[in-house]
């Protein structure tokens, strides 16, 4: 750690950071955004079904089907991300033709995140007032209309908070994925900090991750609060 | 009871819930038919099955026995799609309003039209008319959270009217509101019933609500209909224990004097009820007999009803009656009354 305070180390670190930081931030953002989007593509409908498909839901599904969906979600959620990432390598290779690089982080991230996202969505939708759903039913709304005109809009603030949590979690996972062949800030931290003993760069990368998390959390919270029409 | 043109008919309706600790019989053998254009009340103690009953009308709750008929069609025999269509003609308002909290009032009112596939521009125009009808034209862009309870219920009523329903069901629609607001909401429902010819079903546990606007009433007790008939008949001459408990919540009326003629006086927010009895004695020299009262003093104003026995002397009785009729904010009518 003594090299921290020697000026040649600082000069060198600054040079490396100058050339690598922007790319790393870009890679982190782009993989996180894409992975979050895909995770919601699967997790949002799944979360909706987990709520509406229940016995007393608005469109009950066969009990075995519900059991399978819950089982899959729970299993995927209980596998540690690092292991999931390794297990996903063949699949990633099949989809993208490669298992390393920034792009290759996306499939395992989606796999790890969609079950989590479906639970977040489930929790948000459960908060919808039963009375409002009943009112919509009494007006002759179809289950589909109830989902996209009542449940989702009514849960909007909570869904935004959930999406913020999901985004930040995926950003964290992405940093981890950087350690084993991914790109982004995580990769920067590991490559220089761990393999090349350049602690300054590692800490710089960590600080940038922290700053990104702070920014997205506060933007997300602000959006959620602003979108909530129950409090004014 | 044979009626020509019932809009809603329940035939032998029963509902049994299966819960973890056994069966709960919420309704049994309910036979009710409601005429078009009527304001029909359903009253009963908590747990009597009132909510279950209305929910059985639009099949939010499926009866476990019997059949439900709407406008000559059997709802209980319909496909989900047919039922959704029929439900557009049976609107409902709730104690907790159940508005979309994340949508503006205008969007709330547009909602039933939106799901019925009406064009957005037409829906908006109609919603604005409805805001006018319920007296809140300036609240189009407000959110429900910015409204008072009474205003929220007005928006809910506007929303309920948006689908041009034939029936408006109100489940404890005024129970979360203060007496003055309750009156204004009841006036609105009455007005809608008169102007638009919409049949109303009013669920309540408050006598005053039934008296205020209903023409017929069913008294529910422990899941069955204890009494059913015209409001005046039932309230002036309750037959069953359940009915008596509702009509005289403070026990049976005391009868000191035997009077032949009885009037029911409704106080609609005048100054107070004590002076009326006193001034009857002072101004007319007539002593009347209070047989029963269910009155409340709200902010120095009297609400509720009182049963008064008139003197046996006919002249004095007429004099008292005329005097009462002259009072502001008081309405009265003679009722049948039996002394037991
Ligand atoms: N979903 C349900 N499962 C089991 N029992 C139920 C259910 N809904 C209602 N009940 C029971 O049915 C009975 C009638 O309930 P209901 O809500 O219709 O009463 P209510 O007259 O509307 O009462 P309140 O004035 O308190 O609203 C009660 O004993 C209640 O416990
Ligand atoms: Mg109830």
CSV table of C-alpha atoms in Angstrom, one decimal, chain B:
chain,number,residue,atom,x,y,z
B,1,UNK,CA,-94.9,-10.9,-4.9
B,2,UNK,CA,-95.5,-10.6,-8.6
B,3,UNK,CA,-94.2,-7.6,-10.4
B,4,UNK,CA,-94.4,-6.5,-13.9
B,5,UNK,CA,-91.0,-5.2,-14.7
B,6,UNK,CA,-88.2,-6.1,-12.3
B,7,UNK,CA,-84.8,-4.9,-13.4
B,8,UNK,CA,-83.0,-7.0,-10.9
B,9,UNK,CA,-84.3,-10.2,-9.5
B,10,UNK,CA,-82.7,-12.6,-7.0
B,11,UNK,CA,-84.3,-16.0,-7.0
B,12,UNK,CA,-83.5,-18.3,-4.1
B,13,UNK,CA,-80.0,-16.8,-3.9
B,14,UNK,CA,-77.7,-18.4,-1.3
B,15,UNK,CA,-74.0,-17.9,-0.7
B,16,UNK,CA,-71.8,-20.1,1.5
B,17,UNK,CA,-68.1,-19.3,1.9
B,18,UNK,CA,-65.6,-22.0,2.5
B,19,UNK,CA,-63.1,-20.7,5.0
B,20,UNK,CA,-60.4,-22.4,6.9
B,21,UNK,CA,-62.6,-22.9,10.0
B,22,UNK,CA,-65.6,-24.4,8.2
B,23,UNK,CA,-68.4,-23.0,6.2
B,24,UNK,CA,-69.9,-19.5,6.6
B,25,UNK,CA,-73.4,-19.1,5.4
B,26,UNK,CA,-73.5,-15.5,4.3
B,27,UNK,CA,-76.8,-15.5,2.5
B,28,UNK,CA,-79.7,-18.0,2.4
B,29,UNK,CA,-82.8,-18.1,0.2
B,30,UNK,CA,-82.9,-14.5,-0.8
B,31,UNK,CA,-85.8,-13.6,-3.0
B,32,UNK,CA,-85.8,-9.9,-4.0
B,33,UNK,CA,-87.1,-8.2,-7.0
B,34,UNK,CA,-86.4,-4.6,-7.7
B,35,UNK,CA,-88.5,-2.5,-10.1
B,36,UNK,CA,-87.0,-0.3,-12.7
B,37,UNK,CA,-86.7,3.3,-11.5
B,38,UNK,CA,-86.9,2.3,-7.8
B,39,UNK,CA,-84.6,3.3,-5.0
B,40,UNK,CA,-84.3,0.1,-3.1
B,41,UNK,CA,-82.6,0.0,0.3
B,42,UNK,CA,-80.9,-2.9,2.0
B,43,UNK,CA,-80.3,-2.5,5.7
B,44,UNK,CA,-78.9,-4.7,8.3
B,45,UNK,CA,-76.4,-5.0,11.1
B,46,UNK,CA,-72.7,-5.5,10.5
B,47,UNK,CA,-72.2,-9.0,9.1
B,48,UNK,CA,-75.8,-9.4,8.0
B,49,UNK,CA,-74.6,-10.1,4.5
B,50,UNK,CA,-75.3,-6.8,2.8
B,51,UNK,CA,-72.1,-6.5,0.9
B,52,UNK,CA,-72.3,-10.1,-0.1
B,53,UNK,CA,-75.8,-9.5,-1.4
B,54,UNK,CA,-74.8,-6.6,-3.7
B,55,UNK,CA,-71.7,-8.4,-4.8
B,56,UNK,CA,-73.9,-11.3,-5.8
B,57,UNK,CA,-76.0,-9.0,-7.9
B,58,UNK,CA,-73.1,-8.3,-10.4
B,59,UNK,CA,-71.5,-11.6,-9.6
B,60,UNK,CA,-68.3,-10.2,-8.1
B,61,UNK,CA,-69.3,-13.0,-5.8
B,62,UNK,CA,-70.9,-16.1,-7.3
B,63,UNK,CA,-73.9,-17.3,-5.5
B,64,UNK,CA,-73.7,-20.9,-4.5
B,65,UNK,CA,-77.4,-21.3,-5.0
B,66,UNK,CA,-80.2,-19.7,-6.9
B,67,UNK,CA,-80.1,-17.4,-9.9
B,68,UNK,CA,-79.7,-13.7,-10.5
B,69,UNK,CA,-81.6,-11.9,-13.3
B,70,UNK,CA,-80.9,-8.5,-14.8
B,71,UNK,CA,-83.4,-7.0,-17.2
B,72,UNK,CA,-84.9,-10.3,-18.1
B,73,UNK,CA,-81.6,-12.1,-18.6
B,74,UNK,CA,-80.0,-14.6,-16.3
B,75,UNK,CA,-76.6,-13.3,-15.2
B,76,UNK,CA,-75.7,-16.6,-13.5
B,77,UNK,CA,-76.0,-18.4,-16.9
B,78,UNK,CA,-73.8,-16.0,-18.9
B,79,UNK,CA,-70.3,-16.5,-20.4
B,80,UNK,CA,-67.6,-14.3,-18.9
B,81,UNK,CA,-67.8,-12.0,-22.0
B,82,UNK,CA,-71.5,-11.6,-21.8
B,83,UNK,CA,-71.2,-11.0,-18.1
B,84,UNK,CA,-68.6,-8.2,-18.6
B,85,UNK,CA,-71.0,-6.6,-21.0
B,86,UNK,CA,-73.9,-6.8,-18.6
B,87,UNK,CA,-71.8,-5.4,-15.8
B,88,UNK,CA,-71.4,-2.2,-17.8
B,89,UNK,CA,-75.1,-1.6,-17.1
B,90,UNK,CA,-74.8,-2.2,-13.4
B,91,UNK,CA,-72.5,0.4,-11.9
B,92,UNK,CA,-71.3,0.3,-8.3
B,93,UNK,CA,-69.9,2.9,-5.9
B,94,UNK,CA,-68.1,2.0,-2.7
B,95,UNK,CA,-67.5,3.2,0.8
B,96,UNK,CA,-63.8,3.6,0.1
B,97,UNK,CA,-64.5,5.2,-3.3
B,98,UNK,CA,-62.0,3.0,-5.0
B,99,UNK,CA,-60.7,5.6,-7.4
B,100,UNK,CA,-57.5,5.2,-9.4
B,101,UNK,CA,-55.2,7.2,-7.2
B,102,UNK,CA,-52.6,7.7,-9.9
B,103,UNK,CA,-55.0,9.1,-12.4
B,104,UNK,CA,-56.7,12.5,-12.6
B,105,UNK,CA,-60.5,12.8,-12.0
B,106,UNK,CA,-61.1,13.1,-15.7
B,107,UNK,CA,-59.1,9.9,-16.4
B,108,UNK,CA,-61.0,8.1,-13.7
B,109,UNK,CA,-64.3,9.0,-15.3
B,110,UNK,CA,-63.0,8.1,-18.7
B,111,UNK,CA,-61.9,4.7,-17.4
B,112,UNK,CA,-65.2,2.7,-17.9
B,113,UNK,CA,-65.6,4.2,-21.4
B,114,UNK,CA,-62.0,3.4,-22.2
B,115,UNK,CA,-62.4,-0.2,-21.4
B,116,UNK,CA,-65.7,-0.3,-23.3
B,117,UNK,CA,-63.7,0.9,-26.4
B,118,UNK,CA,-65.2,4.4,-26.7
B,119,UNK,CA,-63.1,6.9,-28.6
B,120,UNK,CA,-60.9,9.0,-26.3
B,121,UNK,CA,-62.2,12.3,-27.6
B,122,UNK,CA,-65.9,11.2,-27.1
B,123,UNK,CA,-65.0,9.8,-23.7
B,124,UNK,CA,-63.4,13.1,-22.6
B,125,UNK,CA,-66.4,15.1,-23.7
B,126,UNK,CA,-68.8,12.8,-21.8
B,127,UNK,CA,-66.5,12.9,-18.7
B,128,UNK,CA,-66.7,16.7,-18.7
B,129,UNK,CA,-70.5,16.6,-18.9
B,130,UNK,CA,-70.5,14.1,-16.0
B,131,UNK,CA,-68.2,16.4,-13.9
B,132,UNK,CA,-70.8,19.0,-14.5
B,133,UNK,CA,-73.6,16.7,-13.3
B,134,UNK,CA,-71.9,15.9,-10.1
B,135,UNK,CA,-71.0,19.5,-9.5
B,136,UNK,CA,-67.2,19.4,-9.8
B,137,UNK,CA,-66.5,20.9,-13.2
B,138,UNK,CA,-63.2,22.4,-12.0
B,139,UNK,CA,-61.7,19.2,-10.7
B,140,UNK,CA,-61.0,17.6,-14.1
B,141,UNK,CA,-57.2,17.7,-13.6
B,142,UNK,CA,-57.1,17.2,-9.9
B,143,UNK,CA,-55.9,13.8,-8.4
B,144,UNK,CA,-58.2,12.0,-6.0
B,145,UNK,CA,-55.8,12.6,-3.2
B,146,UNK,CA,-56.5,16.3,-3.5
B,147,UNK,CA,-60.2,15.9,-2.9
B,148,UNK,CA,-62.4,15.6,0.2
B,149,UNK,CA,-64.3,12.4,0.9
B,150,UNK,CA,-67.5,13.9,-0.5
B,151,UNK,CA,-65.8,15.1,-3.6
B,152,UNK,CA,-64.2,11.7,-4.1
B,153,UNK,CA,-67.6,10.0,-3.9
B,154,UNK,CA,-68.9,12.5,-6.5
B,155,UNK,CA,-66.2,11.6,-8.8
B,156,UNK,CA,-66.9,7.9,-8.2
B,157,UNK,CA,-70.6,8.6,-9.0
B,158,UNK,CA,-69.6,10.4,-12.2
B,159,UNK,CA,-67.4,7.4,-13.1
B,160,UNK,CA,-70.3,5.0,-12.3
B,161,UNK,CA,-72.6,7.0,-14.6
B,162,UNK,CA,-70.1,7.0,-17.5
B,163,UNK,CA,-71.2,3.6,-18.9
B,164,UNK,CA,-74.8,4.8,-19.0
B,165,UNK,CA,-75.9,2.2,-16.5
B,166,UNK,CA,-79.5,1.1,-15.7
B,167,UNK,CA,-78.6,0.3,-12.1
B,168,UNK,CA,-76.5,2.1,-9.6
B,169,UNK,CA,-75.5,0.1,-6.5
B,170,UNK,CA,-74.1,1.9,-3.5
B,171,UNK,CA,-72.4,-0.2,-0.8
B,172,UNK,CA,-72.2,2.0,2.2
B,173,UNK,CA,-71.4,4.9,-0.1
B,174,UNK,CA,-71.9,7.5,2.6
B,175,UNK,CA,-70.6,5.7,5.6
B,176,UNK,CA,-67.2,7.4,5.4
B,177,UNK,CA,-68.8,10.9,5.2
B,178,UNK,CA,-70.1,13.4,7.7
B,179,UNK,CA,-73.9,14.0,7.9
B,180,UNK,CA,-74.0,17.1,5.8
B,181,UNK,CA,-71.9,15.5,3.0
B,182,UNK,CA,-74.0,12.4,3.3
B,183,UNK,CA,-77.1,14.4,2.7
B,184,UNK,CA,-75.6,16.1,-0.4
B,185,UNK,CA,-74.5,12.7,-1.8
B,186,UNK,CA,-78.0,11.2,-1.2
B,187,UNK,CA,-79.5,14.2,-2.8
B,188,UNK,CA,-77.3,13.6,-5.8
B,189,UNK,CA,-78.3,10.0,-6.0
B,190,UNK,CA,-82.0,10.9,-5.7
B,191,UNK,CA,-81.5,13.5,-8.5
B,192,UNK,CA,-79.8,11.0,-10.7
B,193,UNK,CA,-82.6,8.5,-10.1
B,194,UNK,CA,-85.2,11.1,-11.0
B,195,UNK,CA,-83.5,12.7,-13.9
B,196,UNK,CA,-81.9,9.7,-15.6
B,197,UNK,CA,-84.3,7.0,-14.4
B,198,UNK,CA,-81.5,4.9,-13.0
B,199,UNK,CA,-82.6,2.3,-10.5
B,200,UNK,CA,-80.6,2.6,-7.3
B,201,UNK,CA,-79.7,0.0,-4.7
B,202,UNK,CA,-78.6,1.5,-1.5
B,203,UNK,CA,-76.8,-0.6,1.1
B,204,UNK,CA,-76.5,0.9,4.5
B,205,UNK,CA,-76.6,0.3,8.2
B,206,UNK,CA,-78.0,3.7,8.8
B,207,UNK,CA,-81.8,4.1,9.1
B,208,UNK,CA,-81.6,7.8,8.2
B,209,UNK,CA,-80.2,7.0,4.8
B,210,UNK,CA,-83.1,4.6,4.0
B,211,UNK,CA,-85.6,7.1,5.2
B,212,UNK,CA,-84.0,9.9,3.3
B,213,UNK,CA,-84.3,8.4,-0.2
B,214,UNK,CA,-85.5,4.8,-0.5
B,215,UNK,CA,-89.0,3.8,-1.5
B,216,UNK,CA,-88.6,0.1,-0.7
B,217,UNK,CA,-86.4,-1.7,1.7
B,218,UNK,CA,-85.2,-5.1,2.6
B,219,UNK,CA,-84.1,-5.8,6.1
B,220,UNK,CA,-81.3,-8.4,6.2
B,221,UNK,CA,-80.6,-10.4,9.3
B,222,UNK,CA,-78.1,-13.2,9.6
B,223,UNK,CA,-78.1,-13.7,5.8
B,224,UNK,CA,-81.8,-13.9,5.2
B,225,UNK,CA,-84.5,-11.3,4.4
B,226,UNK,CA,-86.3,-10.5,7.6
B,227,UNK,CA,-88.7,-8.0,6.1
B,228,UNK,CA,-89.2,-6.5,2.7
B,229,UNK,CA,-91.7,-3.8,1.6
B,230,UNK,CA,-92.4,-0.1,1.4
B,231,UNK,CA,-90.2,2.0,3.7
B,232,UNK,CA,-93.1,3.7,5.5
B,233,UNK,CA,-94.9,0.4,6.2
B,234,UNK,CA,-91.8,-1.3,7.5
B,235,UNK,CA,-90.6,1.6,9.6
B,236,UNK,CA,-93.9,2.5,11.1
B,237,UNK,CA,-94.8,-1.1,11.9
B,238,UNK,CA,-91.8,-3.3,12.2
B,239,UNK,CA,-92.8,-6.9,12.6
B,240,UNK,CA,-89.6,-8.8,13.3
B,241,UNK,CA,-87.0,-8.5,16.1
B,242,UNK,CA,-84.4,-7.5,13.5
B,243,UNK,CA,-86.5,-4.7,12.1
B,244,UNK,CA,-87.5,-3.4,15.5
B,245,UNK,CA,-83.8,-3.3,16.6
B,246,UNK,CA,-83.1,-1.1,13.5
B,247,UNK,CA,-86.1,1.1,13.8
B,248,UNK,CA,-85.7,1.6,17.6
B,249,UNK,CA,-82.0,1.3,18.3
B,250,UNK,CA,-82.5,2.5,21.9
B,251,UNK,CA,-85.1,-0.1,22.8
B,252,UNK,CA,-88.8,-0.1,22.3
B,253,UNK,CA,-90.5,3.3,22.3
B,254,UNK,CA,-92.1,4.3,25.5
B,255,UNK,CA,-95.8,4.8,25.4
B,256,UNK,CA,-97.2,6.9,28.2
B,257,UNK,CA,-100.4,8.0,26.6
B,258,UNK,CA,-102.4,6.2,24.1
B,259,UNK,CA,-102.6,8.3,21.0
B,260,UNK,CA,-104.6,7.5,18.0
B,261,UNK,CA,-102.6,9.4,15.5
B,262,UNK,CA,-98.9,9.3,15.1
B,263,UNK,CA,-96.6,11.5,13.0
B,264,UNK,CA,-93.1,10.9,12.0
B,265,UNK,CA,-91.0,14.0,11.9
B,266,UNK,CA,-87.8,14.2,10.0
B,267,UNK,CA,-85.4,17.0,11.0
B,268,UNK,CA,-83.3,18.1,8.1
B,269,UNK,CA,-80.8,20.3,9.7
B,270,UNK,CA,-82.9,23.0,11.4
B,271,UNK,CA,-81.9,24.7,14.6
B,272,UNK,CA,-82.8,22.1,17.1
B,273,UNK,CA,-85.6,19.7,18.1
B,274,UNK,CA,-86.2,20.7,21.7
B,275,UNK,CA,-87.8,24.0,20.9
B,276,UNK,CA,-90.3,22.3,18.6
B,277,UNK,CA,-91.8,20.3,21.3
B,278,UNK,CA,-91.7,23.2,23.7
B,279,UNK,CA,-93.2,25.7,21.3
B,280,UNK,CA,-95.9,23.2,20.4
B,281,UNK,CA,-97.0,23.4,24.0
B,282,UNK,CA,-96.5,27.2,24.3
B,283,UNK,CA,-97.8,28.4,20.9
B,284,UNK,CA,-100.5,25.8,20.3
B,285,UNK,CA,-101.3,24.7,23.8
B,286,UNK,CA,-100.9,21.2,22.6
B,287,UNK,CA,-99.0,18.5,24.5
B,288,UNK,CA,-97.6,15.8,22.4
B,289,UNK,CA,-96.1,12.5,23.3
B,290,UNK,CA,-92.6,11.5,22.1
B,291,UNK,CA,-92.9,7.8,21.2
B,292,UNK,CA,-89.4,7.4,19.9
B,293,UNK,CA,-86.5,9.4,18.5
B,294,UNK,CA,-83.4,8.9,16.7
B,295,UNK,CA,-82.0,12.3,16.5
B,296,UNK,CA,-78.5,13.8,16.4
B,297,UNK,CA,-77.3,17.3,17.0
B,298,UNK,CA,-74.6,18.1,14.6
B,299,UNK,CA,-73.0,21.5,14.9
B,300,UNK,CA,-76.2,22.9,16.6
B,301,UNK,CA,-78.4,21.5,13.8
B,302,UNK,CA,-80.9,18.7,14.2
B,303,UNK,CA,-80.9,15.6,12.1
B,304,UNK,CA,-82.9,12.4,12.4
B,305,UNK,CA,-86.4,11.4,13.0
B,306,UNK,CA,-88.9,11.4,15.9
B,307,UNK,CA,-92.2,9.7,16.3
B,308,UNK,CA,-94.8,11.9,18.0
B,309,UNK,CA,-98.2,10.8,19.3
B,310,UNK,CA,-100.8,13.5,18.7
B,311,UNK,CA,-103.5,14.3,21.3
B,312,UNK,CA,-106.7,12.3,21.0
B,313,UNK,CA,-108.7,15.5,20.6
B,314,UNK,CA,-109.0,15.9,16.8
B,315,UNK,CA,-108.9,19.7,16.8
B,316,UNK,CA,-105.8,19.9,18.9
B,317,UNK,CA,-104.2,17.2,16.7
B,318,UNK,CA,-104.9,19.1,13.5
B,319,UNK,CA,-103.6,22.3,15.1
B,320,UNK,CA,-100.4,20.6,16.1
B,321,UNK,CA,-100.0,19.0,12.6
B,322,UNK,CA,-100.5,22.3,10.9
B,323,UNK,CA,-97.9,23.9,13.2
B,324,UNK,CA,-95.3,21.3,12.5
B,325,UNK,CA,-95.9,21.5,8.8
B,326,UNK,CA,-95.2,25.3,8.9
B,327,UNK,CA,-91.7,24.7,10.4
B,328,UNK,CA,-88.7,25.1,8.2
B,329,UNK,CA,-86.3,22.1,7.8
B,330,UNK,CA,-88.8,19.7,9.1
B,331,UNK,CA,-90.9,17.3,7.2
B,332,UNK,CA,-93.6,15.2,8.7
B,333,UNK,CA,-96.1,12.5,7.7
B,334,UNK,CA,-98.7,10.5,9.5
B,335,UNK,CA,-97.8,6.9,10.0
B,336,UNK,CA,-99.5,3.8,11.1
B,337,UNK,CA,-98.4,2.9,14.6
B,338,UNK,CA,-99.3,0.0,16.8
B,339,UNK,CA,-99.0,0.0,20.5
B,340,UNK,CA,-98.1,-3.2,22.1
